[in-house]
mmCIF file of C-alpha atoms in Angstrom:
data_model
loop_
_atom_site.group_PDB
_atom_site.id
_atom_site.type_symbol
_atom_site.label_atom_id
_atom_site.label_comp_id
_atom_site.label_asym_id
_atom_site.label_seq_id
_atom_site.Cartn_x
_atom_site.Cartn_y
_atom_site.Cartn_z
ATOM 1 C CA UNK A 1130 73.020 37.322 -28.090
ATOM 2 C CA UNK A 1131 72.170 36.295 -31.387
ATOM 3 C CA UNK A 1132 71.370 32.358 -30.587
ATOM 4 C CA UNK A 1133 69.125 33.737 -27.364
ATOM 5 C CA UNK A 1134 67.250 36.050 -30.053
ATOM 6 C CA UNK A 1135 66.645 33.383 -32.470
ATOM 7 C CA UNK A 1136 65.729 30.646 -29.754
ATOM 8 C CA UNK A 1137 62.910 33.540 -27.901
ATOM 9 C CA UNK A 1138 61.517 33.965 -31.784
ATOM 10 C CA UNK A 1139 61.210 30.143 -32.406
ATOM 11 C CA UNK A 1140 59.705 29.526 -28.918
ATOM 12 C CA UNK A 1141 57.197 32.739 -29.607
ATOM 13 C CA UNK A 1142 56.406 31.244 -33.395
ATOM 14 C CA UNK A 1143 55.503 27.850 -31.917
ATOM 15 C CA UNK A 1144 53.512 29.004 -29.325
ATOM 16 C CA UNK A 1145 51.598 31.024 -31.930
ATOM 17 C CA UNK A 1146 51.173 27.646 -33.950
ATOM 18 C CA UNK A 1147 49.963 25.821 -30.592
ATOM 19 C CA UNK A 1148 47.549 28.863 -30.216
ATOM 20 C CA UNK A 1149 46.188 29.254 -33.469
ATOM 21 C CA UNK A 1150 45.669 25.808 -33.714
ATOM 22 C CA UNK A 1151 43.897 25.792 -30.572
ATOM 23 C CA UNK A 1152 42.041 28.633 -31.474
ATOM 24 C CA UNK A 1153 39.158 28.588 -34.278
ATOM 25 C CA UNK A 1154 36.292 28.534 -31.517
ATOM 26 C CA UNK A 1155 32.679 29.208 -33.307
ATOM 27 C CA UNK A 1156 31.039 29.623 -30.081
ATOM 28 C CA UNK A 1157 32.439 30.960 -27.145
ATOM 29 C CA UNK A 1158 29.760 31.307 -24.357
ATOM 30 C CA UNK A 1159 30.300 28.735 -21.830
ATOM 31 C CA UNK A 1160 26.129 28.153 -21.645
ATOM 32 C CA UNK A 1161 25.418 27.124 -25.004
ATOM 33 C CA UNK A 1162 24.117 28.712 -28.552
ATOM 34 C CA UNK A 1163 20.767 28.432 -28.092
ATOM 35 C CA UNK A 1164 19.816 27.458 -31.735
ATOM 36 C CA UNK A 1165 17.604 24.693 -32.988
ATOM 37 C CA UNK A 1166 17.626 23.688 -36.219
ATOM 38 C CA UNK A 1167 14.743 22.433 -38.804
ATOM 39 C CA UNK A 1168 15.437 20.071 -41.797
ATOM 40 C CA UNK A 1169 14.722 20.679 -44.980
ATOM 41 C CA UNK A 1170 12.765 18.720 -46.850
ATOM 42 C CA UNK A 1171 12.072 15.987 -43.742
ATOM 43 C CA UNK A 1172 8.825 16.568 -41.868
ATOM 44 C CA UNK A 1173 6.851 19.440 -42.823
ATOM 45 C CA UNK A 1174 3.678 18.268 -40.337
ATOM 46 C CA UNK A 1175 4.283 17.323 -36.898
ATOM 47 C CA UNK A 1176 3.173 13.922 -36.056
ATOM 48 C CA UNK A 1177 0.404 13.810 -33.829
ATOM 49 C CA UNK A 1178 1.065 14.067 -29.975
ATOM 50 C CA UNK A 1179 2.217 9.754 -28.622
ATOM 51 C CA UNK A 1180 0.448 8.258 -25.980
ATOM 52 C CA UNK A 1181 4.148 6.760 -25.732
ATOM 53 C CA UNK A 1182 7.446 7.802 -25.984
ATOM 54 C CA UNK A 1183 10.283 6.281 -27.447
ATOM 55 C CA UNK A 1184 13.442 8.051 -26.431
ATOM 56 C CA UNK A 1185 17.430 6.378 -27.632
ATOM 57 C CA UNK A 1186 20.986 7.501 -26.176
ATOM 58 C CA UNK A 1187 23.542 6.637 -27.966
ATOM 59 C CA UNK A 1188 26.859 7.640 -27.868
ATOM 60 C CA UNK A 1189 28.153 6.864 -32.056
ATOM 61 C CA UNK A 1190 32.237 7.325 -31.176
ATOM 62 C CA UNK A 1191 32.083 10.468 -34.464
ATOM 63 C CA UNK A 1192 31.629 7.367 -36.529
ATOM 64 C CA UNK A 1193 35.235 6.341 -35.721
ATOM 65 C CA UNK A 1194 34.311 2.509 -34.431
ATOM 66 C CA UNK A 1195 35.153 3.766 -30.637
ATOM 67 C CA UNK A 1196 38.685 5.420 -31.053
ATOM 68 C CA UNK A 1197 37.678 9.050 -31.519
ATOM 69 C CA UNK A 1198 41.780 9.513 -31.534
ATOM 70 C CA UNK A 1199 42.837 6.976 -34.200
ATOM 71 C CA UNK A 1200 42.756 10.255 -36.799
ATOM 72 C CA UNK A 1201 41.678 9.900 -39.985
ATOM 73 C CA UNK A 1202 40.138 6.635 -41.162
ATOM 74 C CA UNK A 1203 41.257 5.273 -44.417
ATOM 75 C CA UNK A 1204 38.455 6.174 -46.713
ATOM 76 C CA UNK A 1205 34.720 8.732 -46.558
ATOM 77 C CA UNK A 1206 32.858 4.829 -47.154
ATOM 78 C CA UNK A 1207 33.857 3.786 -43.893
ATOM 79 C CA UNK A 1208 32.560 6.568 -42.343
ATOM 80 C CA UNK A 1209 29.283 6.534 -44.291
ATOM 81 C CA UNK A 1210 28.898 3.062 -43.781
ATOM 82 C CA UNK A 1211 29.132 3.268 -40.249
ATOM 83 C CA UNK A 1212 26.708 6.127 -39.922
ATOM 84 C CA UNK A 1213 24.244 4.404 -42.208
ATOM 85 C CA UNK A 1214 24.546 1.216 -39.575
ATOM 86 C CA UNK A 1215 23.553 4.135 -36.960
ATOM 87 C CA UNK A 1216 20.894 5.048 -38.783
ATOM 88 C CA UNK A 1217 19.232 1.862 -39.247
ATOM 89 C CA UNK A 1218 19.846 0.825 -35.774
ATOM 90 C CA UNK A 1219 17.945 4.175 -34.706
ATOM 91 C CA UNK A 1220 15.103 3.288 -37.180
ATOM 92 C CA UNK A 1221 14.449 -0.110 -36.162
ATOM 93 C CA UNK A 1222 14.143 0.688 -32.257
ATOM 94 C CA UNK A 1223 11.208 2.987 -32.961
ATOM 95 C CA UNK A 1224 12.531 5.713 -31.437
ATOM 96 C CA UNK A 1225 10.667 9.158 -31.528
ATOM 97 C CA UNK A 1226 13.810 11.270 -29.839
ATOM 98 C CA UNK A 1227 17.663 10.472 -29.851
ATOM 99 C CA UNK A 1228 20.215 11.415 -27.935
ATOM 100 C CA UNK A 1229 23.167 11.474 -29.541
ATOM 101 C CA UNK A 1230 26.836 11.986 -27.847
ATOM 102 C CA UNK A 1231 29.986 12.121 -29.628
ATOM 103 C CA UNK A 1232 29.062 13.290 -33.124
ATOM 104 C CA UNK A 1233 31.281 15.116 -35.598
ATOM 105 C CA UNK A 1234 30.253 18.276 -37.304
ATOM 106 C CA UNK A 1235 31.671 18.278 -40.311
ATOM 107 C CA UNK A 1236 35.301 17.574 -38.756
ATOM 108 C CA UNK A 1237 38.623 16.837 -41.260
ATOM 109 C CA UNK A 1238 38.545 13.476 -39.330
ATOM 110 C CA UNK A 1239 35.834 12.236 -40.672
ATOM 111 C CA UNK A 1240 35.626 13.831 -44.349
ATOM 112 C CA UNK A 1241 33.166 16.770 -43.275
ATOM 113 C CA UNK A 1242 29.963 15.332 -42.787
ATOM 114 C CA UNK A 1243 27.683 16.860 -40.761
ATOM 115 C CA UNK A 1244 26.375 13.782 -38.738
ATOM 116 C CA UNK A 1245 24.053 15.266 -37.269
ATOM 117 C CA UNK A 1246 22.100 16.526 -40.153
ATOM 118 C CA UNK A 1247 23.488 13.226 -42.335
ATOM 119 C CA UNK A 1248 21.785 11.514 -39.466
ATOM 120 C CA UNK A 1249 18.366 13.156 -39.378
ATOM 121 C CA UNK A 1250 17.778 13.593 -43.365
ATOM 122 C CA UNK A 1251 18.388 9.999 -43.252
ATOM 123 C CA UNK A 1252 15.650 9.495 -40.782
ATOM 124 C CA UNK A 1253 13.009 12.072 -41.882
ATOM 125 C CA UNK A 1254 12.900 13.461 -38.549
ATOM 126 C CA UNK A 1255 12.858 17.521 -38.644
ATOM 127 C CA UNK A 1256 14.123 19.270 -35.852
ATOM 128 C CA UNK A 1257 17.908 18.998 -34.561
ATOM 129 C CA UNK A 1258 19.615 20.574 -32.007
ATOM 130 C CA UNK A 1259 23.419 20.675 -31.217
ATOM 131 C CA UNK A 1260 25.846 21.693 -28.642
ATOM 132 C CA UNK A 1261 29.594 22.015 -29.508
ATOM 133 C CA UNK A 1262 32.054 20.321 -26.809
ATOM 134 C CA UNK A 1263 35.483 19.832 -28.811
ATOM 135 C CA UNK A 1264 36.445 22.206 -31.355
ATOM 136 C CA UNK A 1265 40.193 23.334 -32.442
ATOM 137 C CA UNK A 1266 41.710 24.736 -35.880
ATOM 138 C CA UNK A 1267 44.133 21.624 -35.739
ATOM 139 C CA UNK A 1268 44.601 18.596 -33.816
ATOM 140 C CA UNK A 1269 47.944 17.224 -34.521
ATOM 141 C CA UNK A 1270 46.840 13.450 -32.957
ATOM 142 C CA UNK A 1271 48.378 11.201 -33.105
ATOM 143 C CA UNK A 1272 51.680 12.787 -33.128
ATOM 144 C CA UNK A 1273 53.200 10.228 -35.818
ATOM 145 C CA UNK A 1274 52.427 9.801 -39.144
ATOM 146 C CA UNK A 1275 51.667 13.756 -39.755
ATOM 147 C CA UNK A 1276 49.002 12.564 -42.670
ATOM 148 C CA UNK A 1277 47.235 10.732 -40.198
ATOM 149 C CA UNK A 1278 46.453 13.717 -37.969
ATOM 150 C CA UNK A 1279 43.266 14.678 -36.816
ATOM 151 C CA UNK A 1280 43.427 18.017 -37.858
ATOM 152 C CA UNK A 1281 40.891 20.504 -37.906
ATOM 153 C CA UNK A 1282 37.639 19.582 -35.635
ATOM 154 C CA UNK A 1283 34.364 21.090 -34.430
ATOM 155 C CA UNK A 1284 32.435 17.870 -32.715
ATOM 156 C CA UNK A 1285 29.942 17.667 -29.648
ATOM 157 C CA UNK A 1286 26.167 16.271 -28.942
ATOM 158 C CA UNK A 1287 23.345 16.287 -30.416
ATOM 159 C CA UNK A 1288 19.321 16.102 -30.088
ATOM 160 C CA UNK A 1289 17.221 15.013 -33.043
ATOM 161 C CA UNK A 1290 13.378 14.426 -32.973
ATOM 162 C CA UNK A 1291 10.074 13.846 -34.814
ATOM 163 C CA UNK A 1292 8.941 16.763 -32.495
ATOM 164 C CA UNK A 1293 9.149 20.793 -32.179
ATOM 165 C CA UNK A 1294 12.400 21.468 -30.316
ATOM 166 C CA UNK A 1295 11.552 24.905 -28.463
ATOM 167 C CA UNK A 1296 15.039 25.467 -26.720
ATOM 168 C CA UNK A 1297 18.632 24.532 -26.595
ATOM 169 C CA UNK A 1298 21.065 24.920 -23.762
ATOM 170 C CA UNK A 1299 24.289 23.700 -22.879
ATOM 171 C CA UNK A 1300 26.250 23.515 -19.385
ATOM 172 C CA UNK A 1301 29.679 22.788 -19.258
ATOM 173 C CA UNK A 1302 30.750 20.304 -16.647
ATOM 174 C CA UNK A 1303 34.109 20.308 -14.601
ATOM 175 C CA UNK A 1304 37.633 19.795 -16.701
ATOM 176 C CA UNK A 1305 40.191 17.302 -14.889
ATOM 177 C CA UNK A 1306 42.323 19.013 -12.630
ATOM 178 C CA UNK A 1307 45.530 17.549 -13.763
ATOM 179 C CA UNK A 1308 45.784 18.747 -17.415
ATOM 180 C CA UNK A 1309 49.549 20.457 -19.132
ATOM 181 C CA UNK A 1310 49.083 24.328 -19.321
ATOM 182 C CA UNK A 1311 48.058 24.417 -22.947
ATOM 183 C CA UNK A 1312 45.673 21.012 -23.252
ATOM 184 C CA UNK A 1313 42.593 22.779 -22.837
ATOM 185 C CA UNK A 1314 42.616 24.336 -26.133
ATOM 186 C CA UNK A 1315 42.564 20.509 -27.772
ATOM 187 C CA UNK A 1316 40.693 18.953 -25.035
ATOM 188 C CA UNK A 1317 36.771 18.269 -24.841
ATOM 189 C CA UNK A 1318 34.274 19.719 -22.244
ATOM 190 C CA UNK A 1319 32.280 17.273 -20.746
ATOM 191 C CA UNK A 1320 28.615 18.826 -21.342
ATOM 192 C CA UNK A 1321 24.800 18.682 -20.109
ATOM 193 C CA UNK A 1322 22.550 19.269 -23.620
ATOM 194 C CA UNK A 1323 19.020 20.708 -22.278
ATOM 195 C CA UNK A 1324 16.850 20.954 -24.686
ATOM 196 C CA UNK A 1325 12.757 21.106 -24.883
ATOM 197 C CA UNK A 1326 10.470 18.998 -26.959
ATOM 198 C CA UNK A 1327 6.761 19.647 -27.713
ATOM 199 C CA UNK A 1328 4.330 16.978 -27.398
ATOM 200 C CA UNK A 1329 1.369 18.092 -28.609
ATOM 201 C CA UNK A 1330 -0.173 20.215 -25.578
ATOM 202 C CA UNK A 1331 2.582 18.570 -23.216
ATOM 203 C CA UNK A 1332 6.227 19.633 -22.796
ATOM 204 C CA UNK A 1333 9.566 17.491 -22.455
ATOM 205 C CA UNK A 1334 12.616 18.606 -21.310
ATOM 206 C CA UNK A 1335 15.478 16.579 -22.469
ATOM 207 C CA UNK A 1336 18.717 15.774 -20.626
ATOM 208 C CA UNK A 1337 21.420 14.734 -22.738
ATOM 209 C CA UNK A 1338 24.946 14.320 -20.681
ATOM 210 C CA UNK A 1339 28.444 13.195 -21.051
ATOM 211 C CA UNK A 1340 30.161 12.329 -18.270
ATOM 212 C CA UNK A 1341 34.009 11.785 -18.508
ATOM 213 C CA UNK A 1342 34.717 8.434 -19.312
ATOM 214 C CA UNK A 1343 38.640 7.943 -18.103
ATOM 215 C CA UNK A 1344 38.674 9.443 -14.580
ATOM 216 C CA UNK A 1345 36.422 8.483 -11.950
ATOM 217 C CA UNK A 1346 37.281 11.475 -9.783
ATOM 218 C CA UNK A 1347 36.424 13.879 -12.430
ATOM 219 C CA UNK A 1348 33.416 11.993 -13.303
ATOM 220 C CA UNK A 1349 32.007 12.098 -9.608
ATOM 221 C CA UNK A 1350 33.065 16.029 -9.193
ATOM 222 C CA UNK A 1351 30.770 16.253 -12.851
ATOM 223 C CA UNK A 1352 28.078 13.906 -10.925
ATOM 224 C CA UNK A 1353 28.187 16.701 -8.215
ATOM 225 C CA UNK A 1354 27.341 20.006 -10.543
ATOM 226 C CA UNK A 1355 24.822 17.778 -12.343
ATOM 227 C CA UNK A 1356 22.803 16.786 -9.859
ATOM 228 C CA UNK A 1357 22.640 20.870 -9.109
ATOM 229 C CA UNK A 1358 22.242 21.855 -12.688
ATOM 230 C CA UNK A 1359 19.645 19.423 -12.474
ATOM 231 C CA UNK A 1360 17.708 20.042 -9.169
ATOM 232 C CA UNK A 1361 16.861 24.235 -10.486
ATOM 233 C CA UNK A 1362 15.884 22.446 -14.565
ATOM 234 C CA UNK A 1363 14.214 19.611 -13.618
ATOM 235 C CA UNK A 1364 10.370 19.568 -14.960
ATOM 236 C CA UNK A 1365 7.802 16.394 -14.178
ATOM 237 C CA UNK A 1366 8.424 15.484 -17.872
ATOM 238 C CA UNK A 1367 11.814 15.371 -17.889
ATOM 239 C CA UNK A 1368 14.432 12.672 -19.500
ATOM 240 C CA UNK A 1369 17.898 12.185 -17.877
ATOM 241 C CA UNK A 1370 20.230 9.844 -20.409
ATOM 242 C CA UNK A 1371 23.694 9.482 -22.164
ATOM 243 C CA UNK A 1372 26.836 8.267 -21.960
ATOM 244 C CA UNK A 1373 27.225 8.537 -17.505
ATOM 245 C CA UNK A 1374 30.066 6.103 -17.550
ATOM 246 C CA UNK A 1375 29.304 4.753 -14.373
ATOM 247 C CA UNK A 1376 31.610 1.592 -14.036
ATOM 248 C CA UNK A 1377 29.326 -1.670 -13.506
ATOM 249 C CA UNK A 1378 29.758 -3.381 -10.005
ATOM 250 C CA UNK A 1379 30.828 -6.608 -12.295
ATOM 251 C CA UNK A 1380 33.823 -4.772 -13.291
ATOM 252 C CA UNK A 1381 35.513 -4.898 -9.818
ATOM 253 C CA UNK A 1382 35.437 -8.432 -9.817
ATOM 254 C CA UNK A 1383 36.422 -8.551 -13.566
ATOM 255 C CA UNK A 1384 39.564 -6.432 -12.804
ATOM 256 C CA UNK A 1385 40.181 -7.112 -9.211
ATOM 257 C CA UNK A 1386 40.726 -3.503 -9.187
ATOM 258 C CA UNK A 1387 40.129 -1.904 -6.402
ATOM 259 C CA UNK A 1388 40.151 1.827 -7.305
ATOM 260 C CA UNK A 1389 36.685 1.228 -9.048
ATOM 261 C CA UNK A 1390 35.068 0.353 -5.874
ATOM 262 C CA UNK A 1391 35.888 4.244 -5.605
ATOM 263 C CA UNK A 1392 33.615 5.065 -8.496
ATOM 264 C CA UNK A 1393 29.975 6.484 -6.948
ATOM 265 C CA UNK A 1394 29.100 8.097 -9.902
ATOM 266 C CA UNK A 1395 25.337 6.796 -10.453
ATOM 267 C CA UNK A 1396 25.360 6.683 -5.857
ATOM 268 C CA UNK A 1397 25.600 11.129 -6.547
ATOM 269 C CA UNK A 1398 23.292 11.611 -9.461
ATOM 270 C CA UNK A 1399 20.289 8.345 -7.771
ATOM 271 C CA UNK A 1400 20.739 10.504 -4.420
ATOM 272 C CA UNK A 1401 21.117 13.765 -5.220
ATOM 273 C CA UNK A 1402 18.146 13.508 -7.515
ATOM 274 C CA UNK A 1403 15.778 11.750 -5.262
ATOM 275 C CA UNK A 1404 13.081 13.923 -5.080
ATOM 276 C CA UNK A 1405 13.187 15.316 -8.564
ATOM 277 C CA UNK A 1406 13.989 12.431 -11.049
ATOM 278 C CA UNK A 1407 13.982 8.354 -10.475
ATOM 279 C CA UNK A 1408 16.156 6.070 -11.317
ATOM 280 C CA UNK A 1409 15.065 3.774 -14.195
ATOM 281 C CA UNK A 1410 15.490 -0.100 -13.276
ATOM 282 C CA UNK A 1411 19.230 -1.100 -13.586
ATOM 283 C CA UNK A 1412 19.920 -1.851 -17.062
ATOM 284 C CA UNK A 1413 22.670 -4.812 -18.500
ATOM 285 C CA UNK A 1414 25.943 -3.243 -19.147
ATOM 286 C CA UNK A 1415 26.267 -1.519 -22.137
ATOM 287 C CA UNK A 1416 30.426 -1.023 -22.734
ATOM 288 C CA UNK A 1417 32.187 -2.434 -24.229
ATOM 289 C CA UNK A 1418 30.020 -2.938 -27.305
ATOM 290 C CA UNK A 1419 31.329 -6.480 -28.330
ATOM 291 C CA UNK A 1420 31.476 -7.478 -24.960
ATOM 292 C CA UNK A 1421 29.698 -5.420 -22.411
ATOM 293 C CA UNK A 1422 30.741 -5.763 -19.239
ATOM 294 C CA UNK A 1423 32.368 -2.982 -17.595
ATOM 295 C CA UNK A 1424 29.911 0.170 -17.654
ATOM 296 C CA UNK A 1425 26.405 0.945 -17.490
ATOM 297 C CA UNK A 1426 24.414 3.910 -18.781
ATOM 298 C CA UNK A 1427 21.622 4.578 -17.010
ATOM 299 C CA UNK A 1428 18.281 6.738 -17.781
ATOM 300 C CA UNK A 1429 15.689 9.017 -14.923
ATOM 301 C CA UNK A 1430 12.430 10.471 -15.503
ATOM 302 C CA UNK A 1431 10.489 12.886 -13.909
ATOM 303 C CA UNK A 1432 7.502 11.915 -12.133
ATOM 304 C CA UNK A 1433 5.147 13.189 -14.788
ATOM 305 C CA UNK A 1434 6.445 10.484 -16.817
ATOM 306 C CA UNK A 1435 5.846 6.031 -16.076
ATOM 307 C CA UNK A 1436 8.194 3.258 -17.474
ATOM 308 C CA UNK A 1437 7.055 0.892 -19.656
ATOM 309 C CA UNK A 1438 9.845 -0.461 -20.500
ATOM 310 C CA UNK A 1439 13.766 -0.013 -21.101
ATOM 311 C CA UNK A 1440 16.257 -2.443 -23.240
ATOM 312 C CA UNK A 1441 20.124 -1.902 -24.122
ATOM 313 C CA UNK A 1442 20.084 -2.525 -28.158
ATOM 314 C CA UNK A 1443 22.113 -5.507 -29.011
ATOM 315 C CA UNK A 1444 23.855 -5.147 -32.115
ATOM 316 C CA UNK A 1445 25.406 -8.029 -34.220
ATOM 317 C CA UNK A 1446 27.868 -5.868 -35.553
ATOM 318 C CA UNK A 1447 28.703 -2.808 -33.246
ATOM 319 C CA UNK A 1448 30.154 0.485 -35.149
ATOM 320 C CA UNK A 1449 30.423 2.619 -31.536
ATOM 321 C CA UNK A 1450 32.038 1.135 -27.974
ATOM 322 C CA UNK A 1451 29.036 1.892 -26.552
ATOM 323 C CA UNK A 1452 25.903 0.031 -27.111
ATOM 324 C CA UNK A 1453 22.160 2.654 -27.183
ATOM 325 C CA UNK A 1454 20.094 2.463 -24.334
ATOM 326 C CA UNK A 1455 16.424 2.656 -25.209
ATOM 327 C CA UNK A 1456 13.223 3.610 -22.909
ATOM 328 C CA UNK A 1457 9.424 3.507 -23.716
ATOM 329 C CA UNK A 1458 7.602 5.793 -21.206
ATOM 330 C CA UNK A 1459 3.997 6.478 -20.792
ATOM 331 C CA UNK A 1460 2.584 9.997 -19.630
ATOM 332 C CA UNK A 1461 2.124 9.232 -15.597
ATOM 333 C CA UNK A 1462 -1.025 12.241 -15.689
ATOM 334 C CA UNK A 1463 -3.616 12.499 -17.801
ATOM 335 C CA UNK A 1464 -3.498 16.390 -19.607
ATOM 336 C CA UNK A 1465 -6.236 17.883 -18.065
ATOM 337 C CA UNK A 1466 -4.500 16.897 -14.571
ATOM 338 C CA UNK A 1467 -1.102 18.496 -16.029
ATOM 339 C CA UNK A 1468 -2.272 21.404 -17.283
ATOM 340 C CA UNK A 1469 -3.432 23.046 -13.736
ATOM 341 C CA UNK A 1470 0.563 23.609 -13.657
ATOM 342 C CA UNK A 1471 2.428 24.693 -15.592
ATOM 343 C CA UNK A 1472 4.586 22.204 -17.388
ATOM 344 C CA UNK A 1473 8.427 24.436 -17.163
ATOM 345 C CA UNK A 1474 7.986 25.025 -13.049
ATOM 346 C CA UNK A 1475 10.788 23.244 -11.162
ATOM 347 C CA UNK A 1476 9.552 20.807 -8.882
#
């Protein structure tokens, strides 16, 4: 009786360890928080309104060098120095808004920097906005050494822009079915960031997404609830973009695989967006970083909005697995014409 006594109150004390250190959630509305934040001390006067538009994706691996599960790395400089090659790669593409997936917020991992504000101090831009997607008291990966554990992390996506953010939202996106009972409390929600931008007189609503990057079945059934998230938000200057996953037709051939023929991805989101968004020109590949061949991320506009032109960012030295994805766009109306409507109604 004893042994059975002891061996319920061990089971019952680790499953209070696996909960607790599941547990630490700062925000638990499955919609998003909402908040935008300003910068202090970056721009205190909005820049006047483009008569382009510059906007980056980029998704930065939490500064990790593309293995987000490696734990800690060995010292805060290699972190720093990463994020300061982000920077300057942001900088030098003349982007007015980023996109930004897979950034830490001030997780163990990587020594408690806030990226995100690290990020836009560094830039001068003033107005952030974040969405948390992965966030646990403890995350005891990888399992051996114990030192090297990830430990406690609060991580997601991120906005940041020279220009008025005016709203915030995030929409979770389907988990994969086949998970253990308890993985969801260490696992990440793939997420759709909507957030707002003012332009001057004009509006821009801002699609940042994360598709899941490991499971093409998953990613298609998230392709399916964007494309409806998507259809009711849409607005004719809106900015689809991030890290879609969508494996590149080369990498069929490359693998001789032929489960990735399975992979439709970008077919859902192209089709099911039709008559709301277009699909920007294909781009090159953009995974992997040193050697992209296997995956493209893709960008659509609204038809308030005209491509001039859209270029994957080669870097001599990548610090992410993915490389950014960069389009300039041009207002398609002039304002007079856009202001009979009003620039929020769905098409």
């Amino acid at each position: 009786m004893l042994e059975v006594v002891m061996t319920l109150a061990i089971l019952l004390l680790l499953l209070g360890a696996v909960l607790w250190a599941g547990g630490g959630k700062t925000l638990h509305e499955p919609h998003g928080s909402g908040i935008v934040e300003a910068i202090p001390g970056a721009l205190e006067i909005s820049p006047p309104p483009p008569q382009e538009l510059a906007v980056l994706s980029y998704s930065i691996a939490y500064g990790l060098s593309g293995s987000p599960h490696a734990g800690l790395p060995p010292e805060p400089a290699t972190v720093y120095d990463r994020l300061d090659a982000i920077i300057e790669t942001i900088a030098a593409s003349g982007a007015d808004v980023v996109l930004l997936q897979e950034v830490d917020f001030a997780s163990r991992r990587t020594y408690d920097i806030d990226q995100l504000h690290y990020i836009a101090a560094a830039l001068g831009w003033g107005f952030v906005a974040r969405v948390i997607t992965w966030e646990c008291r403890y995350l005891p990966h990888p399992l051996w050494p114990p030192w090297r554990h990830t430990g406690r992390l609060r991580a997601g996506q991120g906005v940041i822009s020279r220009y008025p953010l005016v709203q915030n939202t995030r929409q979770r996106l389907a988990q994969p079915l086949a998970q253990p009972l308890l993985s969801p409390l260490f696992s990440p929600y793939r997420t759709v960031q909507m957030v707002d931008m003012q332009c001057g007189e004009r509006m821009v609503r801002l699609l940042n997404v994360h598709l899941e990057p490991g499971d093409a079945a998953t990613r298609q059934r998230q392709a399916q609830e964007l494309v409806a998230f998507v259809r009711h938000m849409a607005t004719p200057n809106c900015v689809l973009m991030g890290a879609l996953n969508s494996d590149a037709a080369e990498a069929t051939t490359i693998h001789g695989d032929p489960a990735l023929r399975l992979d439709q991805t970008m077919e859902i989101i192209a089709t099911g967006l039709r008559d709301r968004l277009r699909l920007v020109v294909d781009t090159s590949p953009t995974f992997p970083a040193e050697a992209p061949r296997y995956r493209r991320d893709h960008a659509l506009i609204g038809p308030g909005l005209q491509t001039v032109e859209t270029q994957v960012v080669r870097l001599h030295e990548p610090v992410s697995d993915h490389l950014p994805l960069l389009v300039h766009l041009r207002w398609a109306l002039p304002l007079a014409t856009q202001n009979r409507s009003n620039n929020h109604e769905h098409l």
